[in-house]
GROMACS .gro file of C-alpha atoms in nm:
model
  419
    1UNK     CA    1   5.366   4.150  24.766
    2UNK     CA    2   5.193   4.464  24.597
    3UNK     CA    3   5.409   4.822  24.578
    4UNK     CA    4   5.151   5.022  24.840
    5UNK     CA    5   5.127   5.293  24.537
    6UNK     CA    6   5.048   5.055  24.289
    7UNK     CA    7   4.669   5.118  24.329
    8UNK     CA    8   4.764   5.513  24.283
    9UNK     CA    9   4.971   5.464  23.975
   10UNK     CA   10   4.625   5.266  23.802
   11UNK     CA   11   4.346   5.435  23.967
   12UNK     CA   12   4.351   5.824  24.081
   13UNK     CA   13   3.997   5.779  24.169
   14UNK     CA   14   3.649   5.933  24.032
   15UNK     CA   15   3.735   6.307  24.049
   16UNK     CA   16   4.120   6.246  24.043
   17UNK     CA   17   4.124   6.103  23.687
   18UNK     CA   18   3.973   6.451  23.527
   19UNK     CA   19   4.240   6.607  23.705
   20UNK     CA   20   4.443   6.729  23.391
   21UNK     CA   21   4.128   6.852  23.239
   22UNK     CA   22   3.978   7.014  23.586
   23UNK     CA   23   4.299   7.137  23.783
   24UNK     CA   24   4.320   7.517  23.824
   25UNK     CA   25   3.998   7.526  23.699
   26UNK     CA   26   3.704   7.352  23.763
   27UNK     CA   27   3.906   7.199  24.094
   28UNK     CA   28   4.142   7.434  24.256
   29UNK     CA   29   4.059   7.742  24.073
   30UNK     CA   30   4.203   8.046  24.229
   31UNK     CA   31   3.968   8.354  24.306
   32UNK     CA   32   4.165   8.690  24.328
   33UNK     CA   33   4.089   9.013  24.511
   34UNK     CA   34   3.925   9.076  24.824
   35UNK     CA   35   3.678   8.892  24.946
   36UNK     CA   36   3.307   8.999  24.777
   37UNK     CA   37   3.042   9.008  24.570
   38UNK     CA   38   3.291   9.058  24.286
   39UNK     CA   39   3.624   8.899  24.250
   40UNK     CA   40   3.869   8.856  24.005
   41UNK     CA   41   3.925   8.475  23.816
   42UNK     CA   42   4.211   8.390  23.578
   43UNK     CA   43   4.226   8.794  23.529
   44UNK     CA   44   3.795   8.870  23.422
   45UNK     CA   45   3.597   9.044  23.690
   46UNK     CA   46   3.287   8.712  23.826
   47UNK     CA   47   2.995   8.777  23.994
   48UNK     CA   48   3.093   8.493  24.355
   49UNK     CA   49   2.870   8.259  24.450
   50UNK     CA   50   3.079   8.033  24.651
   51UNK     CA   51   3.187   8.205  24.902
   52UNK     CA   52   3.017   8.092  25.234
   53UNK     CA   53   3.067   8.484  25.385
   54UNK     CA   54   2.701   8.471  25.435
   55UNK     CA   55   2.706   8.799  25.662
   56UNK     CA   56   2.954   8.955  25.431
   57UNK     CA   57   3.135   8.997  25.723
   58UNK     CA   58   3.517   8.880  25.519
   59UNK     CA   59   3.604   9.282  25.462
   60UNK     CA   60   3.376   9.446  25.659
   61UNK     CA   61   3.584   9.762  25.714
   62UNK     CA   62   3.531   9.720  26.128
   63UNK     CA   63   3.573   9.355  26.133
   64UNK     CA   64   3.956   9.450  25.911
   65UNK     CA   65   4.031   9.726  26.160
   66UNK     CA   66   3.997   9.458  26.457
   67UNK     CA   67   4.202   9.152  26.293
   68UNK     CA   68   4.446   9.401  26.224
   69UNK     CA   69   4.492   9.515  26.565
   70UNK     CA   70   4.505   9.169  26.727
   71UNK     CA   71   4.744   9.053  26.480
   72UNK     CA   72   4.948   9.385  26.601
   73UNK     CA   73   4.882   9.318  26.935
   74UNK     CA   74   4.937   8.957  26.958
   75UNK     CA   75   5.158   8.813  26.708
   76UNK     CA   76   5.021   8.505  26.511
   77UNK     CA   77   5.155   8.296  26.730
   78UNK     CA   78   5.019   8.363  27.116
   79UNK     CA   79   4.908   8.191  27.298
   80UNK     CA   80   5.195   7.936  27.287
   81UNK     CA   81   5.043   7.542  27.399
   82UNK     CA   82   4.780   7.354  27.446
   83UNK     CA   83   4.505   7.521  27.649
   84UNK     CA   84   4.526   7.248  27.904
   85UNK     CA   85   4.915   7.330  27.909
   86UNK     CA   86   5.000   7.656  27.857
   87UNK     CA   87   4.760   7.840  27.574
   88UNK     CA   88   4.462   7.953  27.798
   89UNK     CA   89   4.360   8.299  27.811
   90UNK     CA   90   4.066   8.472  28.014
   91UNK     CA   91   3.941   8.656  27.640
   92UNK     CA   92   3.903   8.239  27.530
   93UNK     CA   93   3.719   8.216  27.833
   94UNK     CA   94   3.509   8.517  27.707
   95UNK     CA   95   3.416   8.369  27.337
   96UNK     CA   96   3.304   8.050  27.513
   97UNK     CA   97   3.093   8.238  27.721
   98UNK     CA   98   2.905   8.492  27.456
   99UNK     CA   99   2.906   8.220  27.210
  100UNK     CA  100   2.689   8.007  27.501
  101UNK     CA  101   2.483   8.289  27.551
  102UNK     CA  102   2.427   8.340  27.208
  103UNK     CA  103   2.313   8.006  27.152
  104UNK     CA  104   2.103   7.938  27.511
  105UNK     CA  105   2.292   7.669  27.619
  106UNK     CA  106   2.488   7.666  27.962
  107UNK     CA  107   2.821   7.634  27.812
  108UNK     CA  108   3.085   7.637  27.522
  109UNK     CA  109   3.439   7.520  27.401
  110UNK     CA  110   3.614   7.642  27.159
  111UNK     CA  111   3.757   7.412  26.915
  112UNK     CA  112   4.031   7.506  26.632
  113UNK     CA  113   3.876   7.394  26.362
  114UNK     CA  114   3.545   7.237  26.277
  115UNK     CA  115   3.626   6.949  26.096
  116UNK     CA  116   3.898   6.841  26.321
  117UNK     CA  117   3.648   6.962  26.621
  118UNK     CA  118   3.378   6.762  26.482
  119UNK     CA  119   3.551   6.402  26.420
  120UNK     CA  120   3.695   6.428  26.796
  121UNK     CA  121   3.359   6.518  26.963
  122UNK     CA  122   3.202   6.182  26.798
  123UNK     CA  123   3.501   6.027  26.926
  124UNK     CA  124   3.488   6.147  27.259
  125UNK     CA  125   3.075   6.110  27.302
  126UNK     CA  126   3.088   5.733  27.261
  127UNK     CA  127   3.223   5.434  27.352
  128UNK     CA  128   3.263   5.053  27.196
  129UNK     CA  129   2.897   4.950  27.357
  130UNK     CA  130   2.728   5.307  27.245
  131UNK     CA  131   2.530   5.308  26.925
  132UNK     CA  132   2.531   5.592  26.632
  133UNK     CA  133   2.221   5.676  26.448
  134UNK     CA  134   2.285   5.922  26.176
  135UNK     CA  135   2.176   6.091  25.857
  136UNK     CA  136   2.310   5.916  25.550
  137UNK     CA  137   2.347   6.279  25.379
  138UNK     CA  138   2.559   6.364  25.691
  139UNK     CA  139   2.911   6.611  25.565
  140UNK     CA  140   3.251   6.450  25.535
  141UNK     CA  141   3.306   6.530  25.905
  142UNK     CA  142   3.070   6.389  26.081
  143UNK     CA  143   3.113   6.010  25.857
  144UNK     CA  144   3.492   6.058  25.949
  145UNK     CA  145   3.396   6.124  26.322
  146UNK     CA  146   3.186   5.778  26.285
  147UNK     CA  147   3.449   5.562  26.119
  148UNK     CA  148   3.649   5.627  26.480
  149UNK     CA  149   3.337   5.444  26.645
  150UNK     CA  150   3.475   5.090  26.782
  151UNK     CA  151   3.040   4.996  26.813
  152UNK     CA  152   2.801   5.000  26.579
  153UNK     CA  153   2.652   5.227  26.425
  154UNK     CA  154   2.323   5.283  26.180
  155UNK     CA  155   2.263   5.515  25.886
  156UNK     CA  156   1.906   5.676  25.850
  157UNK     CA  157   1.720   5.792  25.482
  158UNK     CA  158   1.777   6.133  25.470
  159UNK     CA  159   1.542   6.342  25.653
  160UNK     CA  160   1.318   6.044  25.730
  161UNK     CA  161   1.187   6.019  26.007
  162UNK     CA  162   0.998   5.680  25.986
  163UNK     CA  163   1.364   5.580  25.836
  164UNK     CA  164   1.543   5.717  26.167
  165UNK     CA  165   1.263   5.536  26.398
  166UNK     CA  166   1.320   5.224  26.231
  167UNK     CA  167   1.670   5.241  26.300
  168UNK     CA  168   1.622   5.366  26.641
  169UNK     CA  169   1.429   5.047  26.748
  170UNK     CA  170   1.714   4.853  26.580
  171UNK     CA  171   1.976   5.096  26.801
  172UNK     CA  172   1.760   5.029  27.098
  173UNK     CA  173   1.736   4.668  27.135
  174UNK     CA  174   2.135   4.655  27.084
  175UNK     CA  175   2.184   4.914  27.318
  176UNK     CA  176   1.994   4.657  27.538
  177UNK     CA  177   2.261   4.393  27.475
  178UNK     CA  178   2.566   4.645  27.472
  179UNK     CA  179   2.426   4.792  27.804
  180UNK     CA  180   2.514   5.115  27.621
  181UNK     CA  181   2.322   5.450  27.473
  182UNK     CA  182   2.262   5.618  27.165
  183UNK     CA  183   2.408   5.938  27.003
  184UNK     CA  184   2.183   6.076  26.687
  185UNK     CA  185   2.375   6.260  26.457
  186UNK     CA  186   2.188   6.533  26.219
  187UNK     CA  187   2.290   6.819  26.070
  188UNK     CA  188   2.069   7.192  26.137
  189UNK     CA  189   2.158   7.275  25.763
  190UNK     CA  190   2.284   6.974  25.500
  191UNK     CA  191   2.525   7.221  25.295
  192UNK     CA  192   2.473   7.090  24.952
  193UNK     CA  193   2.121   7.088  24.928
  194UNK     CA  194   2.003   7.370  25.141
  195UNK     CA  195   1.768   7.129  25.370
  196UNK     CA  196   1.710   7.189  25.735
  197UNK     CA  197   1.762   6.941  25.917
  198UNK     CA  198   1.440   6.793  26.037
  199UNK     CA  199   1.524   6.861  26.438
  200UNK     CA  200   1.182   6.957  26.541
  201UNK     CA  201   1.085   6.574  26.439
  202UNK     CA  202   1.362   6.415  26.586
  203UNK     CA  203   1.303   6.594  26.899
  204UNK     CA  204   0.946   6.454  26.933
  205UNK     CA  205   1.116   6.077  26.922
  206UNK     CA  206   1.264   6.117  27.230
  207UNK     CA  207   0.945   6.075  27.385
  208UNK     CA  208   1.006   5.720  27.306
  209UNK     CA  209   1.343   5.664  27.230
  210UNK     CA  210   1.624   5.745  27.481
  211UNK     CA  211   1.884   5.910  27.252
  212UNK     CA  212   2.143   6.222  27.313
  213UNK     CA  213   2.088   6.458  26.985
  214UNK     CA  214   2.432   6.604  26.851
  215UNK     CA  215   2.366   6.869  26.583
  216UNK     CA  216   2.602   7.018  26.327
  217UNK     CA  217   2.473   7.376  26.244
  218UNK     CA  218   2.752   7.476  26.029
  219UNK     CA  219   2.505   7.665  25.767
  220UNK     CA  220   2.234   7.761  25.995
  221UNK     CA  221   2.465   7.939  26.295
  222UNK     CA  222   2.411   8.330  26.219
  223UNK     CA  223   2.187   8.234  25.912
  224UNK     CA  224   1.869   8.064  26.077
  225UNK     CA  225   1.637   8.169  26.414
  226UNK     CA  226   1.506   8.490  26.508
  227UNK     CA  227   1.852   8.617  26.661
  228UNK     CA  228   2.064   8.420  26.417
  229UNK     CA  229   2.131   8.126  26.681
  230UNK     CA  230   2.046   7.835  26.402
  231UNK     CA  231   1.809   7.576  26.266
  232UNK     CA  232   1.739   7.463  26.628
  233UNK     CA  233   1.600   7.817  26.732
  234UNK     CA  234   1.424   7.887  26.345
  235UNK     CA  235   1.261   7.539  26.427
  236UNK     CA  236   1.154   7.594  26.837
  237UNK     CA  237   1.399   7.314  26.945
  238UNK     CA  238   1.690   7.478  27.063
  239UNK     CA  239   1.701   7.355  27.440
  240UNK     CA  240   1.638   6.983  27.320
  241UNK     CA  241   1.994   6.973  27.153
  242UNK     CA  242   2.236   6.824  27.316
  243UNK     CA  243   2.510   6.913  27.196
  244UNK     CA  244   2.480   7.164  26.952
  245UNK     CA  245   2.820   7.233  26.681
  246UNK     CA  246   2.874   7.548  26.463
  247UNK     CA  247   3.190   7.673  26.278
  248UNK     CA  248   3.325   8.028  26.229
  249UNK     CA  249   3.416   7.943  25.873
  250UNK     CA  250   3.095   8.052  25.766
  251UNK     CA  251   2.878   8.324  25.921
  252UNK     CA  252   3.147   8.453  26.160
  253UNK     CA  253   3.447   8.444  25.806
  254UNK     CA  254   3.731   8.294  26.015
  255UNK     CA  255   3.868   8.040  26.155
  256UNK     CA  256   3.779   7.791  26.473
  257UNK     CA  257   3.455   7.657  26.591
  258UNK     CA  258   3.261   7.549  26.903
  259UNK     CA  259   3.055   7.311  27.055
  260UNK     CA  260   2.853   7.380  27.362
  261UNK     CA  261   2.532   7.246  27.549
  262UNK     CA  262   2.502   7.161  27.947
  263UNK     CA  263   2.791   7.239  28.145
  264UNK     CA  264   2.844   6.921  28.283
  265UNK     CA  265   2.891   6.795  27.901
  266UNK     CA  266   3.118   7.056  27.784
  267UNK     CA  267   3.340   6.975  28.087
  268UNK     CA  268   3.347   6.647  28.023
  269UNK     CA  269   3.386   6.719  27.643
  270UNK     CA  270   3.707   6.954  27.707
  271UNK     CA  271   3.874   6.700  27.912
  272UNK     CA  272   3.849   6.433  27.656
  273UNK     CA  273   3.876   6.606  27.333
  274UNK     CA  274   4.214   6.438  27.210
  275UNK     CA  275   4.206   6.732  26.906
  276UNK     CA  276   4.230   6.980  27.161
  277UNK     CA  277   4.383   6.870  27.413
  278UNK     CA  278   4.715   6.771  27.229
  279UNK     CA  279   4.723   7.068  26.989
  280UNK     CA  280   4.788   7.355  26.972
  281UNK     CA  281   4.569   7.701  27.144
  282UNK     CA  282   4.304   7.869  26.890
  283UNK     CA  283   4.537   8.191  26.833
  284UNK     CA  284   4.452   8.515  26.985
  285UNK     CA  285   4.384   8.701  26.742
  286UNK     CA  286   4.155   8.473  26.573
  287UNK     CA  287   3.983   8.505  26.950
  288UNK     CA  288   3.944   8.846  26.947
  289UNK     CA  289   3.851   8.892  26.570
  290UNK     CA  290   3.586   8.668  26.628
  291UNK     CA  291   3.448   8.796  26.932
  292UNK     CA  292   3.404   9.059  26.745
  293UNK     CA  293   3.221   8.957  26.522
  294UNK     CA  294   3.021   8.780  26.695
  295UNK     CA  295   2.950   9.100  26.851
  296UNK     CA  296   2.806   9.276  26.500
  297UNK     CA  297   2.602   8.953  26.454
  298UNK     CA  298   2.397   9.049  26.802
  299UNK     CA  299   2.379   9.377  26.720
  300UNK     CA  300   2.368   9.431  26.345
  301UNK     CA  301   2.021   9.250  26.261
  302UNK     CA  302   2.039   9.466  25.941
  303UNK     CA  303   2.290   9.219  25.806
  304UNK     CA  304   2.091   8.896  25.854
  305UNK     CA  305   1.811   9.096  25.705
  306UNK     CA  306   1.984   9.189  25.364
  307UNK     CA  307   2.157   8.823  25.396
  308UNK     CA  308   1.827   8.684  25.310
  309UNK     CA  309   1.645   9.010  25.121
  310UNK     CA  310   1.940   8.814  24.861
  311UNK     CA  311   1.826   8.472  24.909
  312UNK     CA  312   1.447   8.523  24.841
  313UNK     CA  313   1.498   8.748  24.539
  314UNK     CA  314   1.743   8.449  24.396
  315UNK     CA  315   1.559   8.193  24.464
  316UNK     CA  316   1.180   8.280  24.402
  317UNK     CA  317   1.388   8.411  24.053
  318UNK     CA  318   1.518   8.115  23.993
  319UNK     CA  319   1.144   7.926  24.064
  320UNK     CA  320   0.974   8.164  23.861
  321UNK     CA  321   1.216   8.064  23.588
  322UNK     CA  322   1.132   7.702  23.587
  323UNK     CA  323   1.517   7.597  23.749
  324UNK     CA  324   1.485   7.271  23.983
  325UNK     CA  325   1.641   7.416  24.340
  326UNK     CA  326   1.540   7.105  24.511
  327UNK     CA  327   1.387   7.153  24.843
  328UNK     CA  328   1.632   7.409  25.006
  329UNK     CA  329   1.511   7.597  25.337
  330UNK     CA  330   1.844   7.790  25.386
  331UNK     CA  331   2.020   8.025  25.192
  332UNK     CA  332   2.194   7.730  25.055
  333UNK     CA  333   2.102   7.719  24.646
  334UNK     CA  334   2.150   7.446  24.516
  335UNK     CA  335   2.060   7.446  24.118
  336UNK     CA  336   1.991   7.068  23.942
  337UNK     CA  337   2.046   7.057  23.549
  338UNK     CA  338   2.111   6.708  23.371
  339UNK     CA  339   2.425   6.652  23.204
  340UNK     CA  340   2.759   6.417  23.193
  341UNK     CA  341   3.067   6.535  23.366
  342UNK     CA  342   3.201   6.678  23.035
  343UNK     CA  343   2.862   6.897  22.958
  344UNK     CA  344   2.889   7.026  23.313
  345UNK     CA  345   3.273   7.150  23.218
  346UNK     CA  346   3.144   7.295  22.925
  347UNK     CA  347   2.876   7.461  23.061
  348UNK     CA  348   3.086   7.616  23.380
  349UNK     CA  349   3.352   7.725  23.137
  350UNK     CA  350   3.046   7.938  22.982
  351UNK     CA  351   2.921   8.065  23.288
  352UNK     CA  352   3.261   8.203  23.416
  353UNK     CA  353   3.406   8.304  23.043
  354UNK     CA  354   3.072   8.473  22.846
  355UNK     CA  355   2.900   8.542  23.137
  356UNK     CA  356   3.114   8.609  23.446
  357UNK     CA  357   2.932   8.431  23.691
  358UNK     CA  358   3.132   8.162  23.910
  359UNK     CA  359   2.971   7.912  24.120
  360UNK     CA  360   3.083   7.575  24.251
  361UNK     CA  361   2.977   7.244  24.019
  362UNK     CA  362   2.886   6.910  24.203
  363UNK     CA  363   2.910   6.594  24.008
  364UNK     CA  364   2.925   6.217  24.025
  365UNK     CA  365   3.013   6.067  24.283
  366UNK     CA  366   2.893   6.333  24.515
  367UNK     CA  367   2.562   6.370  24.350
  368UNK     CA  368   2.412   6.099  24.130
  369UNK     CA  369   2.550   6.022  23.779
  370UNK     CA  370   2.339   6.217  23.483
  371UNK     CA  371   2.294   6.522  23.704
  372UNK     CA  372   2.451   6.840  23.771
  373UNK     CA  373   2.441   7.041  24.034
  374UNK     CA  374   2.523   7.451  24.058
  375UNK     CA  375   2.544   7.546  24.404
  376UNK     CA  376   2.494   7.930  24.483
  377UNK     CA  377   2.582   8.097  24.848
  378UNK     CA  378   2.418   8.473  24.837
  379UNK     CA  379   2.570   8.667  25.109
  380UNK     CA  380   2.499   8.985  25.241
  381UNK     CA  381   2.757   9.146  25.021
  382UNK     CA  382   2.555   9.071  24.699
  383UNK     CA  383   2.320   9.315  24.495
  384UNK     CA  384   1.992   9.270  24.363
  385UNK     CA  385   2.219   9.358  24.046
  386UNK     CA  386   2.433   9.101  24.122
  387UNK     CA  387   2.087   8.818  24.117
  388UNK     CA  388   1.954   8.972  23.809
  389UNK     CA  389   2.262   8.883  23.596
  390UNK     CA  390   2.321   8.560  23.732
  391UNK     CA  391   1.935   8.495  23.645
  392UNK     CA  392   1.991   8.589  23.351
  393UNK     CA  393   2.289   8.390  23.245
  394UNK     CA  394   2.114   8.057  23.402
  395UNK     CA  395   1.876   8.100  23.138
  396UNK     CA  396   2.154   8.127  22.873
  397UNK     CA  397   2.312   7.802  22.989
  398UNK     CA  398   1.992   7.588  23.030
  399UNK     CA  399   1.930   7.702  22.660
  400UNK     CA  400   2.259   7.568  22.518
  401UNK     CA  401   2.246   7.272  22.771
  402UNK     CA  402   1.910   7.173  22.621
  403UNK     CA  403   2.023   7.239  22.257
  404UNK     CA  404   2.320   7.021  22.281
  405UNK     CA  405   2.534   7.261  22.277
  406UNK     CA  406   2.734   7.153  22.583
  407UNK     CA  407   2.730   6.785  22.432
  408UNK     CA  408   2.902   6.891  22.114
  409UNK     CA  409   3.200   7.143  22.299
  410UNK     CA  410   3.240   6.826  22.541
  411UNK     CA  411   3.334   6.576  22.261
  412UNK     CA  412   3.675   6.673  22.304
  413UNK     CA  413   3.705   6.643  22.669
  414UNK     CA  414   3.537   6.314  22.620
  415UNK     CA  415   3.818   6.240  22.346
  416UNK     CA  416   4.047   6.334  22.534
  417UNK     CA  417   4.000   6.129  22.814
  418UNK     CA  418   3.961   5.835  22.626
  419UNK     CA  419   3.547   5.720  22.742
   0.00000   0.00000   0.00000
């Protein structure tokens, strides 16, 4: 019989291997300061572009004052309990309800995290004879939430629809034989590429499919729609959602999440949601620093407004410059160069060192091998300053990617690691 660890001893997996190389820097780098535009990294001032504070809403001097008063107030530990138990509170009671509003659906639950949130709603929406139809791009969360499923379940092309209707008629005629129903899973923004979601299409196949949508809006909550409600409002298909998901990790810069759609669901949903209903109560002051804001979101349009003044002056930059940025529609960024895994080390220890810009690098296996991906988040907290240098230095780096550069300063990293 095998030692369980034997397989980690010989094989620490595709990213794991680089880890003496990457650690502290390229993985698990540590960012300094408050949160901003400008932060500090291994002691050098770095223009940020990977922090998802899209409403720059982090340090907002009002959204501070507030956090610091409920953590006054409260404590970082009330309320004590579950919420079926012992942790309910009427201002819970009051997020649910705005964030419902917000999003015109009937009602909301708050969940404690989104990942966590997300893997027990997919849980709790099906059963053995249901079938799950889902985006092959979907995020980590929502493929954990589906490797729960006791049934079967079907992958889709991403954003393909004839792909998804194929797969539909498949889902269908097993539904037939399971005597159960169908859950499609898409997301309202896919966070590495900047694509919507295409919701507006997969709406129009209920007409012939019967299928519950679930929709993970992660990026587009606060980002997307005319009020800031998400890819389902930008796209005219909000009240076809079923059940629509969106974290405060993002727009809102805390912590906790929320699904919400018909009441009868979300009843159902709170009742059944093993993550929440055997852990602990979302704390208060995370409840009252995000009802507020959540508050400055409805009421401070200005902010969604220079959000995305940033996004259109990086982006049409980066098009005018000749930089592949796929086929974003958010404020998602995502920048394609080719390279190996050591010419992309090379090249981010450039950009952060010479030219104090730090963004996040994708590789194999999350992306292709051969390519290399730079993924950007503007926020409202950047300058047109701030788009003009990074601009700049993307030129720099294509330049001595292109020349070989890269190829020659990754020969010892390559050496090194023994390929």
């Amino acid at each position: 019989m095998k030692d369980l660890f034997e397989k980690i001893y010989k094989d620490k997996g595709p990213l794991g291997k680089w880890a003496s190389q990457a650690e502290g820097y390229f993985v698990f780098p540590k960012l300094e300061g408050e949160i901003s535009n400008r932060m500090k990294f291994q002691g050098k001032e770095v223009i940020t572009w990977s922090i998802n504070d899209y409403l720059g809403l982090a340090n907002h001097p009002e959204v501070r004052k507030v956090d610091a008063e409920a953590a006054a107030q409260y404590g970082s530990a009330y309320p004590m309990g579950a919420r079926m138990m012992s942790g309910h509170t009427d201002l819970h009671e009051k997020l649910q309800n705005e964030l419902a509003s917000f999003v015109n659906k009937e009602a909301a639950y708050l969940l404690n995290f989104g990942y966590q949130g997300m893997v027990s709603t997919i849980d709790a929406l099906v059963s053995k004879d249901d079938i799950i139809v889902y985006d092959v791009d979907a995020h980590a969360c929502i493929i954990d939430g589906v490797r729960l499923h006791m049934g079967k379940r079907f992958t889709y092309k991403h954003n393909d629809v004839e792909s998804l209707e194929k797969n539909l008629e498949r889902a269908s005629k097993m539904a037939e034989q399971t005597g159960g129903g169908i859950l499609v899973i898409s997301e309202g923004v896919f966070g590495m590429r900047g694509e919507q979601g295409r919701l507006k299409e997969i709406v129009a196949l209920k007409k012939k499919f019967n299928f519950r949508l679930f929709v993970d809006d992660a990026h587009g909550f606060g980002t997307l729609g005319a009020t800031g409600a998400g890819a389902g409002e930008e796209q005219g298909v909000q009240d076809d959602i079923d059940v629509y998901f969106a974290t405060f990790a993002k727009s809102l810069a805390s912590t906790g999440a929320f699904i919400a759609g018909d009441k009868e669901i979300i009843d159902y949903l709170k009742y059944n949601l093993r993550s929440q209903m055997f852990a602990k109560s979302l704390q208060m002051q995370l409840v009252v620093g995000a009802l507020k804001r959540l508050e400055m979101l409805r009421t401070m349009p200005e902010l969604k407004a220079k959000l995305w003044e940033n996004v259109t002056a990086l982006q049409s930059g980066l098009k005018a410059r000749g930089f592949d940025i796929g086929t974003t529609q958010s404020c998602v960024t995502p920048v394609y160069l080719k390279g190996s895994i050591p010419e992309a080390m090379a090249l981010v220890k450039d950009l952060r060192e010479n030219y104090g810009i730090f963004c996040s690098i994708v590789v194999y296996p999350v992306i292709p091998k051969g390519l290399i991906l730079l993924r950007l988040i503007p926020t409202a907290s950047h300058t047109l300053d701030d788009v003009n240098e990074t601009l700049a230095a993307f030129e720099g780096i294509r330049d001595r990617l292109e020349n070989g550069t890269y190829k020659r300063l990754s020969a010892a990293v390559m050496a090194a690691m023994g390929e």
